[in-house]
Amino acid sequence: MDKKWILILIFLIVGCCCLFYVVETSPTVGNAITVVNKTIVSLPDEFSIENKENAYSTLINKNTNEKIIIKDLGKKDSALDNFKEKSINLSKNPDIIHVNNSTLNINNITTYKIDYQNITKENNSDLSNVYIFTCNHTFLIKLENYNNSTKLNNNLDYVITHMTPDFKQSQD
């Protein structure tokens, strides 16, 4: 082989390695995504899009009926205020039991989480409201119909970690 073919092979190998690196490090390549306002969210495994509007998206696991509702609450950082208000409202509601508030740090994003159960619902599953400020917007993430708190936390971590600005749209 002459030098020309060796050079071509080197470029092909380097190109394949670069392509592999891009696919491995990208949070959206190879994953199903949804867009909530101007933010891209990768869907956790086994979830599909049930309903989608501009400012919110509902994800559902059809096998277990678990739901994740992601709603954009606006541009200002109102996560803590919304968290406090919702926590007070849930504590006053007689149909709500086991209200548990927590503050978590997921991927350097402060999350305000409220776990509770609604006794009027027939399956008595865990419900969670999570307020975060990321991508220059405040989001409400509601998790419903979970019977396993570990799975709930894993899906929440996945959604928050894979929220990125949609650079195809002009950002605020």
XYZ file of N, CA and C in Angstrom, residues 15-72:
174
model
N -12.234 9.466 12.049
C -13.617 9.910 11.851
C -14.609 9.016 12.579
N -14.417 7.711 12.511
C -15.305 6.785 13.223
C -15.192 6.976 14.735
N -13.990 7.185 15.232
C -13.801 7.423 16.669
C -14.490 8.715 17.099
N -14.390 9.760 16.299
C -15.053 11.025 16.630
C -16.570 10.864 16.631
N -17.106 10.162 15.657
C -18.545 9.929 15.585
C -19.020 9.132 16.796
N -18.273 8.103 17.172
C -18.613 7.318 18.354
C -18.609 8.191 19.600
N -17.640 9.072 19.748
C -17.553 9.955 20.907
C -18.767 10.898 20.974
N -19.164 11.457 19.842
C -20.317 12.364 19.803
C -21.588 11.632 20.224
N -21.799 10.434 19.717
C -23.002 9.671 20.040
C -23.001 9.261 21.515
N -21.858 8.880 22.051
C -21.784 8.441 23.442
C -21.987 9.583 24.436
N -21.547 10.789 24.107
C -21.626 11.896 25.058
C -22.873 12.744 24.892
N -23.638 12.562 23.848
C -24.824 13.370 23.612
C -25.994 12.874 24.450
N -26.705 13.792 25.135
C -27.863 13.356 25.916
C -29.108 13.108 25.062
N -29.092 13.501 23.800
C -30.295 13.359 22.984
C -30.146 12.374 21.830
N -28.950 12.122 21.343
C -28.783 11.198 20.227
C -29.123 9.789 20.702
N -30.069 9.155 20.050
C -30.468 7.806 20.416
C -31.537 7.746 21.485
N -31.999 8.880 21.996
C -33.041 8.908 23.011
C -34.268 9.631 22.467
N -35.426 9.213 22.957
C -36.655 9.933 22.624
C -36.667 11.232 23.428
N -37.113 12.307 22.796
C -37.120 13.605 23.469
C -38.476 14.273 23.311
N -38.727 15.230 24.182
C -39.877 16.109 24.055
C -39.383 17.517 24.333
N -40.103 18.506 23.841
C -39.732 19.897 24.047
C -40.806 20.556 24.906
N -40.378 21.133 26.031
C -41.265 21.889 26.905
C -40.827 23.341 26.812
N -41.636 24.141 26.160
C -41.326 25.531 25.852
C -40.030 25.587 25.055
N -38.915 25.992 25.632
C -37.648 26.077 24.906
C -36.594 25.169 25.522
N -37.058 24.067 26.141
C -36.167 23.135 26.815
C -36.415 21.726 26.296
N -35.331 21.021 25.974
C -35.419 19.634 25.513
C -35.304 18.721 26.724
N -36.188 17.728 26.799
C -36.163 16.750 27.875
C -36.094 15.363 27.258
N -35.086 14.575 27.659
C -35.002 13.185 27.210
C -35.930 12.332 28.051
N -36.624 11.406 27.409
C -37.572 10.543 28.108
C -36.854 9.383 28.782
N -37.247 9.056 30.019
C -36.675 7.869 30.672
C -37.092 6.598 29.924
N -36.413 5.496 30.209
C -36.747 4.222 29.578
C -38.192 3.853 29.864
N -38.841 3.267 28.882
C -40.215 2.766 28.929
C -41.276 3.862 28.903
N -40.896 5.126 28.772
C -41.869 6.219 28.747
C -42.115 6.676 27.323
N -43.331 7.135 27.078
C -43.688 7.729 25.792
C -44.470 9.006 26.078
N -44.691 9.793 25.047
C -45.392 11.065 25.200
C -46.894 10.802 25.103
N -47.615 11.150 26.165
C -49.070 10.984 26.163
C -49.758 12.238 25.643
N -49.272 13.400 26.068
C -49.898 14.667 25.703
C -48.804 15.730 25.662
N -48.911 16.645 24.711
C -47.881 17.674 24.585
C -48.494 18.978 24.119
N -48.184 20.016 24.819
C -48.513 21.384 24.431
C -47.209 22.168 24.462
N -47.273 23.468 24.223
C -46.060 24.271 24.212
C -45.415 24.353 25.593
N -46.199 24.604 26.637
C -45.640 24.853 27.966
C -45.643 23.627 28.871
N -46.145 22.481 28.414
C -46.089 21.282 29.243
C -46.081 20.025 28.376
N -45.664 18.942 29.017
C -45.650 17.654 28.340
C -45.960 16.572 29.369
N -46.767 15.583 28.990
C -47.099 14.471 29.866
C -46.464 13.207 29.304
N -45.655 12.563 30.128
C -44.988 11.322 29.755
C -45.659 10.187 30.511
N -45.824 9.038 29.872
C -46.494 7.903 30.523
C -45.741 6.608 30.249
N -45.681 5.789 31.282
C -45.197 4.422 31.146
C -46.449 3.564 31.037
N -46.758 3.067 29.850
C -48.018 2.364 29.625
C -48.071 1.012 30.330
N -46.923 0.458 30.698
C -46.915 -0.822 31.414
C -47.361 -0.667 32.862
N -46.944 0.423 33.510
C -47.218 0.613 34.937
C -48.152 1.787 35.215
N -48.509 2.549 34.179
C -49.371 3.731 34.286
C -48.729 4.868 35.089
N -47.412 4.852 35.246
C -46.711 5.950 35.909
C -46.685 7.148 34.969
N -46.847 8.335 35.539
C -46.873 9.559 34.734
C -45.860 10.559 35.252
N -45.283 11.285 34.313
C -44.420 12.422 34.623
C -44.964 13.603 33.834
N -45.372 14.644 34.544
C -45.901 15.849 33.899
C -44.881 16.957 34.118
N -44.403 17.531 33.032
C -43.406 18.597 33.096
C -44.063 19.869 32.597
N -44.085 20.888 33.441
C -44.761 22.133 33.096
C -43.813 23.307 33.309
N -43.739 24.191 32.326
C -42.935 25.410 32.428
C -43.772 26.469 33.144
